[in-house]
Amino acid sequence: MPKRFLVVFLIIFAFISLLLFSMPGGKSAQNSRFQAIHGRMKLQDWDMQHTKVLPLDGEWEFYWEQLLTPEDFSSQNESKPELTGYMQVPGLWNEKKFGGRETPVFGYATYRLVLEEIPFRGMLGLKKGNARFSCRIYINGKELLSDGVPAEQASVYKSGNTPQLGLFSIDDGTVEILVQVANYEYINSGIPVSLEIGSEDDIMHSYQKNNLLSLAVFAILWTIALLHLIFFFAAWAGGYKEYLLPLFSLFCFLFAIGNALADQRPLLLLLPNISFTTVFKMKDFFLSANFILLIWIFHKFKSGLLSARAAKLISFTYVACLLTIVVLPINIYIRIYLLMMVCNTIFLLVLLVRSSFLYIRDAEGLLLFISILSVNLYSADGILFSLGLKTSSGFLQVYIMIFAIVMILLLSMQYFSALSNLKNSVKRTQEAEIAFLRSQINPHFLYNALNSIASLCRSEPEKAEDVVVELSQYLRHSFDFKRMDAMSTLAKELELLEAYLYIEKTRFGDRLCVEYDIDETLNLPVPPLVLQPLVENAVRHGLMGSIAGGTVTVSIKRREQEAVFKITDNGVGMDIDKLGGLLEDNTKERGIGVWNINQRLKMLYNTEIEVVSEAGSGTEVTFVLPLSNNTTRRMKHVRKGGINH
């Protein structure tokens, strides 16, 4: 137990370290010297080969309740804008104080930064990540990017918050950047994600890489969803219904859409004309719907982890939350949504504690614990980013991919467990068939054998004693139910066959002759009761159908890596119609006959019995069994007196 506790601790520590690494304090030291100070950033030491994409972090000039344009800062404008103060980017403006005045969440402002002494001439690129909740960017007096419509009145304002890229050229080493930002909807405002600058090739490469990564996650999740849906229908067709598979499939479908509408929002490349408000609502709707699916996945996956009553109660609550997303404006429902995210975290923490105790106490459910932990960190990361405490949401995809991979492992293990159970079921069916076959000792055979013994008791008591011994030997092998799930050996099957034929020889006398042609070097495992019933059919239906009787020959020969079994009689034979129905499933016709044995051979060896017969010319029944590496050991057959060899 202490070792399992240590494992849980180390896993939690590793995941939390991953979360802390993605916080703002985790930035690399190589860029810390490039910081904006009082709206200026000197870049004379910028090595563009070493630092290809540079975040424009630091103190930007901040002009509250002013949507300024380059003309406001031109040398020809005598009245310069009034500076409110300096704002940290990335950062939020809500609840910041300037001159004793606190800036509210809703409002508008302009950010300004001047880059000086840039050691480059030519085409540069600027990447905007996240500006809440609309922005317009000017570079050196010209509009570069526009996302939504920042405005002084909420009625004119339109939201837009999608990563964008713009290209511009410089020829004098100085760049002036103006960013207008307005928000009348979201719970916090400002520029929570770094703006980045770099050469055209480098910034394009970074932008495309991020988009490709998001699209790759989308494609992977949809592929996983399709595969699990296919697995479900394949299992259903085989009679196994595992509803975890479609639940997880739907989870991956919905999450792929919700995730593709967040962060880099790659789906907007396919939906250019959709409004951002609709996009934002769709993102929250799909992610919230996913949590409902997640609840039922955990409920179905592990009994006792989450009761059905609790799952229903939480689901109904989240359905109400989904309705608020649909009908309410963003600035109202977002507060309810954040409250639900906090509830998510509490609920997931409870699941995390329960799953960790399950592993520590019972040594099971480690993968389940990891999956719940990854969802916990996904939720925590999303809350931190929404509140502006994180400047990047890229690790969200890392956590959800960890969850997806772990759930794939868990569901695959469950799927293969189901296949194993199915195989065991088939095996039990085979065992039941064997038991059924062993129970079908022909009552006429027993009746006739006992009558023969009764007759011999008066005339030949010693021979009657031999027949009783052989009958007991036959019955002992036939009713050996303790070994009904095991294979027999060729030697034991021959002993059973010889006991049967000795009794039949006693009944029919000279009408029955038996010949053996057996390779004495063969000793291989064989299915029980696979030989005697075929010989019994030859005796009863082939030879005794004739007044003169006849001969049955049992041949077992080696042929390369297989043993060939042949039972031949020179009795009455069969016409085409009777021969065609011999291997059909007709219990009344066959008794314990050929069909049952043929089915077992197909299930065990994928081989079948071959029957050749002609009316008046006898019958030959053949089947083949594979030889294993240990079937060449020599064995001794004990032959009983009174049977021709």
XYZ file of C-alpha atoms in Angstrom:
645
model
C 0.000 0.000 0.000
C 2.786 2.562 0.729
C 4.179 1.938 -2.749
C 0.795 2.598 -4.339
C 0.432 5.770 -2.275
C 3.849 6.886 -3.565
C 2.775 6.145 -7.158
C -0.352 8.295 -6.731
C 1.703 11.111 -5.211
C 4.283 11.061 -8.011
C 1.618 11.080 -10.738
C -0.195 14.038 -9.134
C 3.106 15.859 -8.697
C 4.032 15.314 -12.371
C 0.659 16.571 -13.631
C 0.618 19.625 -11.372
C 4.202 20.434 -12.418
C 2.965 20.381 -16.011
C 0.235 22.858 -15.069
C 2.658 25.157 -13.231
C 5.100 25.020 -16.120
C 2.419 26.511 -18.365
C 1.864 29.468 -16.019
C 3.300 32.929 -16.912
C 6.268 32.387 -14.595
C 7.428 29.552 -16.814
C 8.632 31.741 -19.679
C 12.093 31.118 -20.915
C 14.860 33.368 -19.650
C 16.042 34.085 -23.175
C 13.139 36.507 -23.754
C 13.052 38.128 -20.298
C 15.488 40.855 -21.385
C 13.096 41.962 -24.139
C 10.497 43.756 -22.039
C 8.491 46.830 -22.848
C 9.178 49.686 -20.406
C 6.813 52.663 -20.394
C 5.559 51.828 -23.871
C 9.011 51.368 -25.453
C 10.914 48.188 -26.364
C 14.481 48.339 -27.678
C 15.378 45.440 -29.943
C 18.931 46.197 -31.024
C 20.083 42.885 -29.464
C 17.348 40.782 -31.059
C 19.010 37.759 -32.704
C 16.310 36.619 -35.111
C 18.137 33.386 -35.841
C 18.058 32.450 -32.178
C 14.721 34.002 -31.125
C 12.570 33.553 -34.180
C 9.272 34.710 -32.631
C 9.399 37.410 -29.974
C 6.522 38.061 -27.505
C 5.839 41.776 -27.045
C 5.417 41.638 -23.270
C 5.780 44.366 -20.721
C 4.378 47.841 -20.028
C 2.265 49.235 -22.860
C 0.864 52.753 -22.895
C -2.780 52.540 -21.839
C -5.506 55.014 -22.811
C -8.736 54.249 -20.971
C -12.035 55.073 -22.692
C -10.196 56.238 -25.793
C -10.286 54.454 -29.166
C -7.267 56.120 -30.742
C -5.950 55.953 -34.276
C -2.462 56.697 -35.676
C -3.588 60.233 -36.535
C -3.965 60.946 -32.823
C -0.227 60.372 -32.370
C 1.024 62.006 -35.554
C 3.444 64.912 -35.315
C 0.874 67.151 -36.969
C -1.618 66.642 -34.163
C -0.974 69.332 -31.548
C -3.293 67.876 -28.876
C -1.809 64.564 -27.807
C -4.016 61.917 -26.190
C -4.035 61.865 -22.403
C -2.120 58.857 -21.102
C -4.055 56.962 -18.436
C -1.056 54.905 -17.351
C 0.823 51.758 -18.261
C -0.805 48.336 -18.599
C 0.944 45.005 -18.416
C 0.611 42.812 -21.490
C -0.364 40.043 -21.264
C -2.826 41.102 -18.606
C -6.349 42.319 -17.823
C -7.550 45.852 -17.225
C -10.511 45.105 -14.948
C -10.075 46.346 -11.372
C -6.830 48.162 -12.193
C -6.487 51.579 -10.526
C -5.252 54.703 -12.279
C -5.233 57.956 -10.337
C -7.573 56.508 -7.725
C -10.036 55.367 -10.379
C -10.726 51.663 -10.910
C -11.308 50.483 -14.454
C -14.488 48.359 -14.787
C -14.761 45.186 -16.823
C -16.945 46.637 -19.550
C -15.522 49.493 -21.562
C -12.921 50.319 -24.189
C -9.294 51.401 -24.353
C -6.242 51.725 -26.596
C -2.848 50.091 -26.062
C 0.287 51.558 -27.644
C 3.825 50.193 -27.984
C 6.790 51.529 -29.948
C 9.488 49.084 -31.064
C 12.872 50.730 -31.559
C 16.187 49.799 -33.176
C 14.855 46.671 -34.901
C 17.874 44.986 -36.591
C 15.853 43.981 -39.654
C 14.521 45.485 -42.863
C 11.797 43.863 -44.886
C 8.596 41.934 -44.155
C 7.610 41.163 -40.562
C 4.545 39.415 -39.149
C 2.420 40.155 -36.090
C 0.322 37.439 -34.454
C -2.631 38.347 -32.248
C -3.798 35.597 -29.966
C -6.544 36.705 -27.614
C -7.940 40.215 -27.040
C -11.180 40.338 -25.066
C -13.560 40.789 -26.673
C -12.909 42.767 -29.851
C -9.909 44.612 -31.249
C -8.411 46.563 -34.125
C -4.637 46.781 -34.671
C -2.674 49.511 -36.483
C 0.965 49.191 -37.509
C 2.888 52.344 -38.519
C -0.264 54.288 -39.290
C -2.106 51.548 -41.215
C -4.776 49.135 -40.089
C -3.360 45.607 -39.984
C -5.968 43.439 -38.264
C -9.579 43.723 -37.177
C -11.422 41.215 -35.003
C -14.981 42.185 -34.233
C -15.888 45.881 -33.943
C -14.504 47.780 -30.939
C -16.764 50.750 -30.200
C -17.625 53.302 -27.553
C -21.262 52.119 -27.389
C -22.361 48.562 -26.733
C -25.008 48.863 -29.459
C -22.321 49.406 -32.112
C -19.810 46.937 -30.673
C -19.431 43.433 -32.110
C -17.449 40.667 -30.465
C -14.582 38.771 -32.072
C -11.769 36.873 -30.422
C -9.939 34.662 -32.904
C -6.151 34.301 -33.359
C -5.029 36.251 -36.428
C -1.872 37.019 -38.357
C -0.897 40.174 -40.237
C 2.167 41.044 -42.353
C 3.821 44.454 -42.724
C 7.110 45.868 -43.938
C 9.605 48.137 -42.153
C 12.451 50.201 -43.517
C 13.639 52.420 -40.658
C 13.894 50.069 -37.646
C 10.910 51.579 -35.792
C 7.376 50.188 -35.455
C 4.413 51.817 -33.753
C 1.654 49.425 -32.671
C -1.820 50.592 -31.642
C -4.394 48.098 -30.353
C -7.993 49.175 -29.803
C -9.858 46.842 -27.429
C -13.497 46.908 -26.323
C -15.614 44.516 -24.263
C -19.259 44.544 -23.227
C -19.820 40.802 -22.765
C -17.057 38.806 -21.115
C -16.191 38.644 -17.423
C -12.751 40.162 -17.913
C -11.158 42.474 -20.463
C -7.789 43.264 -21.951
C -5.037 41.376 -23.767
C -4.493 38.136 -21.787
C -2.224 36.509 -24.408
C 1.067 37.833 -25.755
C 1.209 39.536 -29.127
C 4.132 38.076 -31.084
C 6.391 39.443 -33.809
C 8.819 37.737 -36.157
C 9.997 37.475 -39.737
C 7.387 36.580 -42.334
C 8.546 32.979 -42.630
C 8.956 32.399 -38.897
C 5.657 33.951 -37.850
C 3.814 32.094 -40.630
C 5.460 28.855 -39.565
C 4.441 29.416 -35.925
C 0.880 30.332 -36.891
C 0.466 27.368 -39.233
C 2.019 24.982 -36.726
C -0.499 25.992 -34.067
C -3.378 25.630 -36.506
C -2.129 22.268 -37.729
C -1.749 21.061 -34.138
C -5.334 22.042 -33.363
C -6.593 20.417 -36.567
C -4.537 17.298 -35.791
C -6.172 17.031 -32.361
C -9.552 17.462 -34.068
C -8.778 14.723 -36.605
C -7.385 12.365 -33.945
C -10.456 12.757 -31.737
C -12.824 12.180 -34.649
C -10.835 9.115 -35.705
C -10.985 7.745 -32.166
C -14.728 8.421 -32.106
C -15.309 6.616 -35.415
C -13.206 3.618 -34.369
C -15.090 3.189 -31.103
C -18.399 3.512 -32.916
C -17.288 0.792 -35.341
C -16.157 -1.377 -32.388
C -19.582 -0.929 -30.791
C -21.507 -2.021 -33.889
C -19.085 -4.890 -34.506
C -19.524 -6.102 -30.929
C -23.287 -5.592 -31.174
C -23.393 -7.728 -34.306
C -21.607 -10.427 -32.315
C -24.197 -10.265 -29.525
C -22.169 -8.125 -27.103
C -23.578 -4.710 -26.179
C -21.049 -2.422 -24.503
C -22.618 1.024 -24.161
C -19.383 2.584 -22.938
C -18.151 2.484 -26.530
C -20.841 4.782 -28.043
C -20.683 7.049 -24.976
C -16.958 7.543 -25.411
C -17.403 7.894 -29.168
C -19.938 10.697 -28.707
C -17.674 12.308 -26.113
C -14.804 12.427 -28.613
C -17.066 13.779 -31.389
C -18.414 16.615 -29.256
C -15.111 17.424 -27.630
C -13.389 17.596 -31.018
C -15.900 20.257 -32.075
C -15.768 22.185 -28.778
C -11.978 22.126 -28.671
C -11.719 23.200 -32.336
C -13.824 26.262 -31.485
C -11.507 27.227 -28.602
C -7.909 28.451 -28.416
C -6.743 28.602 -32.088
C -10.332 28.016 -33.303
C -9.299 26.111 -36.466
C -12.921 25.306 -37.354
C -13.457 28.979 -38.134
C -11.273 28.448 -41.180
C -14.132 26.287 -42.467
C -16.869 28.592 -41.137
C -15.690 32.097 -42.042
C -19.139 33.733 -42.053
C -20.394 32.528 -38.679
C -20.681 35.163 -35.948
C -18.246 35.020 -33.080
C -21.063 35.056 -30.504
C -22.426 31.871 -32.059
C -18.947 30.331 -32.099
C -18.374 31.172 -28.447
C -21.740 29.732 -27.420
C -21.168 26.581 -29.459
C -17.818 26.088 -27.758
C -19.327 26.344 -24.271
C -22.342 24.229 -25.254
C -20.304 21.312 -26.588
C -17.829 21.344 -23.701
C -20.673 21.403 -21.153
C -22.503 18.602 -22.973
C -19.267 16.636 -22.833
C -19.246 16.830 -19.067
C -22.647 15.106 -18.988
C -21.209 12.318 -21.130
C -18.160 12.160 -18.884
C -20.379 11.601 -15.854
C -22.069 8.614 -17.491
C -18.784 7.233 -18.794
C -17.400 7.092 -15.253
C -20.714 5.744 -13.918
C -20.793 2.932 -16.492
C -17.101 2.218 -16.338
C -16.664 1.470 -12.645
C -19.434 0.241 -10.410
C -19.598 2.219 -7.165
C -17.563 5.158 -8.421
C -20.673 7.229 -9.155
C -24.246 6.199 -8.402
C -26.969 6.389 -11.057
C -28.947 8.788 -8.862
C -26.026 11.215 -8.589
C -25.352 10.934 -12.322
C -28.983 11.782 -13.143
C -29.059 14.741 -10.730
C -25.851 16.242 -12.133
C -27.018 15.616 -15.702
C -30.313 17.461 -15.164
C -28.401 20.392 -13.655
C -26.116 20.558 -16.669
C -29.022 20.341 -19.084
C -30.392 23.498 -17.419
C -26.951 25.083 -17.863
C -27.010 24.193 -21.557
C -30.354 25.958 -21.927
C -28.900 29.147 -20.410
C -26.088 29.043 -22.964
C -28.620 28.872 -25.783
C -31.075 31.550 -24.624
C -29.031 34.046 -22.569
C -26.463 36.592 -23.790
C -22.814 35.873 -23.099
C -22.406 38.490 -20.348
C -25.184 36.799 -18.301
C -24.707 33.092 -18.899
C -20.906 33.262 -18.615
C -21.212 33.849 -14.862
C -23.419 30.778 -14.531
C -20.992 28.873 -16.737
C -18.009 29.776 -14.563
C -19.952 28.687 -11.492
C -20.603 25.367 -13.201
C -16.897 25.065 -13.996
C -16.143 25.476 -10.291
C -18.759 22.796 -9.536
C -17.060 20.641 -12.194
C -13.789 20.987 -10.357
C -15.298 20.061 -6.980
C -17.104 17.078 -8.456
C -14.011 15.910 -10.328
C -11.912 16.269 -7.175
C -14.339 13.962 -5.367
C -14.014 11.429 -8.188
C -10.242 11.827 -8.071
C -10.109 11.109 -4.336
C -12.377 8.069 -4.714
C -10.387 6.655 -7.615
C -7.077 7.197 -5.786
C -8.415 5.379 -2.696
C -9.620 2.579 -4.959
C -6.117 2.121 -6.347
C -4.318 2.513 -3.008
C -6.664 0.135 -1.201
C -7.429 -2.508 -3.842
C -4.521 -2.089 -6.311
C -6.918 -1.547 -9.219
C -8.006 1.432 -11.284
C -4.652 3.183 -11.860
C -5.573 4.135 -15.428
C -8.986 5.311 -14.233
C -7.254 7.534 -11.676
C -4.984 9.025 -14.375
C -7.946 9.723 -16.660
C -9.851 11.537 -13.894
C -6.708 13.479 -12.939
C -6.222 14.649 -16.537
C -9.841 15.860 -16.676
C -9.322 17.686 -13.362
C -6.334 19.533 -14.743
C -8.164 20.274 -17.993
C -10.922 21.928 -15.965
C -8.442 23.801 -13.746
C -6.425 24.998 -16.744
C -9.587 26.258 -18.458
C -10.669 28.196 -15.357
C -7.227 29.769 -14.919
C -7.180 30.873 -18.553
C -10.741 32.229 -18.401
C -9.832 34.284 -15.339
C -6.711 35.623 -17.011
C -4.360 33.864 -14.590
C -2.782 31.963 -17.509
C -1.592 33.472 -20.760
C -1.938 30.306 -22.829
C -4.519 27.563 -23.122
C -2.339 25.242 -25.187
C -1.988 22.686 -22.398
C -5.732 22.028 -22.503
C -5.139 19.819 -25.524
C -2.319 17.989 -23.753
C -4.591 17.035 -20.857
C -7.474 15.924 -23.034
C -5.201 13.835 -25.253
C -3.834 12.141 -22.120
C -7.432 11.450 -21.113
C -8.297 10.117 -24.577
C -5.256 7.821 -24.678
C -5.930 6.439 -21.202
C -9.611 5.884 -21.984
C -8.661 4.096 -25.196
C -6.455 1.763 -23.146
C -9.223 1.200 -20.607
C -11.920 0.564 -23.199
C -9.601 -1.645 -25.244
C -8.887 -3.742 -22.160
C -12.613 -4.015 -21.534
C -13.259 -4.862 -25.189
C -10.661 -7.632 -25.206
C -12.018 -8.860 -21.876
C -15.408 -9.153 -23.559
C -13.832 -11.122 -26.403
C -12.160 -13.386 -23.847
C -15.513 -13.945 -22.143
C -17.017 -14.745 -25.527
C -14.284 -17.305 -26.181
C -14.872 -18.823 -22.745
C -18.561 -18.997 -23.544
C -17.782 -20.859 -26.771
C -15.504 -23.177 -24.813
C -18.251 -23.854 -22.266
C -20.625 -24.588 -25.133
C -18.144 -27.085 -26.526
C -17.788 -28.667 -23.101
C -21.572 -28.894 -22.807
C -21.685 -30.636 -26.191
C -19.110 -33.129 -24.990
C -21.085 -33.745 -21.803
C -24.241 -34.145 -23.872
C -22.515 -36.609 -26.171
C -21.240 -38.642 -23.263
C -24.708 -38.782 -21.775
C -26.158 -40.226 -24.985
C -25.102 -43.822 -24.512
C -27.528 -45.791 -26.612
C -29.999 -47.517 -24.266
C -30.476 -50.264 -26.875
C -26.737 -50.951 -26.749
C -26.833 -51.266 -22.942
C -29.971 -53.401 -23.089
C -28.441 -55.746 -25.650
C -25.119 -55.886 -23.784
C -26.877 -56.848 -20.541
C -28.957 -59.473 -22.364
C -25.752 -60.901 -23.831
C -24.193 -61.029 -20.381
C -27.307 -62.756 -18.974
C -27.159 -65.427 -21.715
C -23.427 -65.973 -21.209
C -23.844 -66.372 -17.466
C -25.520 -69.756 -18.078
C -23.446 -71.054 -20.973
C -20.037 -69.300 -20.667
C -19.723 -67.625 -17.237
C -16.034 -66.806 -17.728
C -16.745 -64.978 -20.954
C -19.664 -63.217 -19.287
C -17.213 -61.984 -16.687
C -14.954 -60.621 -19.469
C -17.905 -58.836 -21.057
C -18.854 -57.266 -17.718
C -15.273 -56.018 -17.321
C -15.286 -54.543 -20.816
C -18.698 -52.938 -20.267
C -17.514 -51.335 -17.033
C -14.376 -50.103 -18.852
C -16.547 -48.640 -21.593
C -18.895 -46.938 -19.165
C -16.015 -45.613 -17.053
C -14.476 -43.837 -20.049
C -17.832 -42.662 -21.360
C -18.954 -41.104 -18.068
C -15.624 -39.551 -17.047
C -17.257 -36.129 -16.451
C -14.372 -34.888 -14.310
C -12.273 -34.564 -17.462
C -15.010 -33.386 -19.814
C -13.204 -30.040 -20.359
C -9.898 -31.730 -21.193
C -8.540 -33.504 -24.241
C -8.279 -37.248 -24.286
C -5.403 -39.252 -25.754
C -5.343 -41.599 -28.702
C -4.496 -44.501 -26.379
C -7.565 -43.908 -24.182
C -9.849 -43.471 -27.157
C -8.595 -46.788 -28.525
C -9.203 -48.466 -25.156
C -12.785 -47.175 -25.199
C -13.207 -48.312 -28.801
C -11.854 -51.793 -28.054
C -14.146 -52.171 -25.052
C -17.132 -51.256 -27.185
C -16.138 -53.601 -30.027
C -15.481 -56.488 -27.631
C -19.061 -56.239 -26.388
C -20.423 -55.936 -29.925
C -18.292 -58.918 -30.979
C -19.841 -60.915 -28.181
C -23.337 -60.036 -29.441
C -22.821 -60.545 -33.164
C -20.155 -63.245 -33.182
C -18.738 -64.036 -36.615
C -20.980 -61.443 -38.298
C -18.609 -58.726 -37.022
C -14.926 -58.590 -37.911
C -12.620 -55.762 -36.852
C -9.255 -54.851 -38.340
C -6.751 -52.248 -37.099
C -4.099 -50.470 -39.141
C -2.518 -48.081 -36.651
C 0.860 -46.338 -36.623
C 2.247 -47.405 -33.248
C 4.489 -44.319 -33.045
C 1.540 -41.946 -32.853
C 0.475 -40.549 -29.500
C -1.499 -37.341 -29.854
C -4.233 -35.535 -27.940
C -7.687 -36.040 -29.445
C -11.167 -34.767 -28.558
C -12.969 -37.272 -26.289
C -15.537 -39.588 -27.889
C -14.498 -38.682 -31.411
C -13.625 -42.186 -32.627
C -16.021 -44.675 -30.977
C -19.286 -43.082 -32.232
C -18.037 -43.218 -35.828
C -17.155 -46.903 -35.470
C -20.520 -47.541 -33.780
C -22.272 -45.966 -36.785
C -20.266 -48.235 -39.091
C -21.268 -51.311 -37.081
C -24.948 -50.497 -36.519
C -25.863 -48.870 -39.837
C -23.242 -50.287 -42.152
C -22.563 -53.914 -41.189
C -25.574 -55.035 -39.177
C -27.873 -53.806 -41.924
C -26.687 -56.880 -43.795
C -27.514 -60.467 -42.684
C -23.968 -61.563 -43.507
C -22.391 -58.723 -41.470
C -18.950 -57.614 -42.534
C -15.662 -56.019 -41.576
C -14.912 -52.591 -40.077
C -11.359 -51.306 -40.468
C -9.874 -48.615 -38.192
C -6.833 -46.939 -39.767
C -4.727 -44.207 -38.126
C -1.666 -43.179 -40.150
C 0.895 -40.380 -40.173
C 0.940 -38.083 -43.217
C 3.634 -35.418 -42.896
C 2.546 -33.184 -39.974
C -0.913 -34.676 -39.510
C -2.631 -37.904 -38.490
C -5.220 -39.365 -40.853
C -8.139 -41.289 -39.265
C -10.180 -43.644 -41.465
C -13.118 -45.867 -40.473
C -14.066 -48.159 -43.358
C -16.785 -50.793 -43.565
C -17.927 -53.102 -46.361
C -21.542 -52.963 -45.351
C -24.711 -51.739 -47.057
C -23.442 -48.233 -47.820
C -25.651 -45.164 -48.510
C -27.378 -43.612 -51.470
C -26.804 -39.967 -52.464
C -29.794 -38.587 -50.532
C -28.842 -40.250 -47.264
C -25.190 -39.339 -47.733
C -26.112 -35.671 -48.297
C -28.058 -35.503 -45.013
C -25.427 -37.243 -42.915
C -23.657 -34.024 -41.818
C -26.851 -32.004 -41.336
C -28.100 -30.945 -37.905
C -30.898 -33.488 -37.512
C -30.865 -34.928 -34.019
C -33.708 -37.379 -34.594
C -31.932 -38.876 -37.582
C -28.372 -38.920 -36.331
C -28.629 -39.635 -32.602
C -25.054 -38.985 -31.461
C -23.930 -39.364 -35.080
C -21.524 -37.704 -37.381
C -22.808 -34.079 -37.243
C -21.903 -33.589 -33.571
C -18.368 -34.841 -34.050
C -17.966 -32.816 -37.237
C -18.972 -29.612 -35.403
C -16.402 -30.197 -32.674
C -13.668 -30.847 -35.213
C -14.518 -27.577 -36.984
C -14.455 -25.598 -33.740
C -11.233 -27.140 -32.457
C -9.191 -27.691 -35.620
C -11.053 -25.996 -38.470
C -11.256 -29.380 -40.190
C -14.221 -31.503 -41.256
C -15.199 -35.122 -41.721
C -15.225 -36.518 -45.248
C -17.642 -39.346 -46.052
C -17.453 -41.496 -49.196
C -20.171 -44.110 -49.691
C -22.125 -45.977 -52.335
C -25.179 -48.158 -51.860
C -24.097 -51.802 -51.576
C -20.360 -50.983 -51.485
C -19.702 -49.804 -47.931
C -18.671 -46.471 -46.421
C -15.406 -44.672 -45.659
C -15.265 -41.869 -43.059
C -12.070 -39.781 -42.872
C -10.851 -36.889 -40.742
C -7.430 -35.348 -40.155
C -5.865 -33.990 -36.934
C -2.661 -31.934 -36.749
C 0.404 -33.374 -35.054
C 2.115 -31.367 -32.308
C 5.825 -31.493 -31.501
C 5.351 -34.035 -28.756
C 3.246 -36.561 -30.656
C 6.090 -38.810 -31.783
C 6.528 -40.600 -28.479
C 6.010 -44.319 -28.794
C 3.030 -45.859 -26.984
C 1.803 -49.334 -26.339
C -1.714 -50.421 -27.228
C -3.231 -53.106 -25.088
C -5.277 -55.373 -27.298
C -8.008 -57.548 -25.878
C -8.547 -61.152 -26.917
C -11.310 -62.024 -29.368
C -10.692 -59.041 -31.695
C -8.874 -59.448 -34.996
C -5.830 -57.174 -35.439
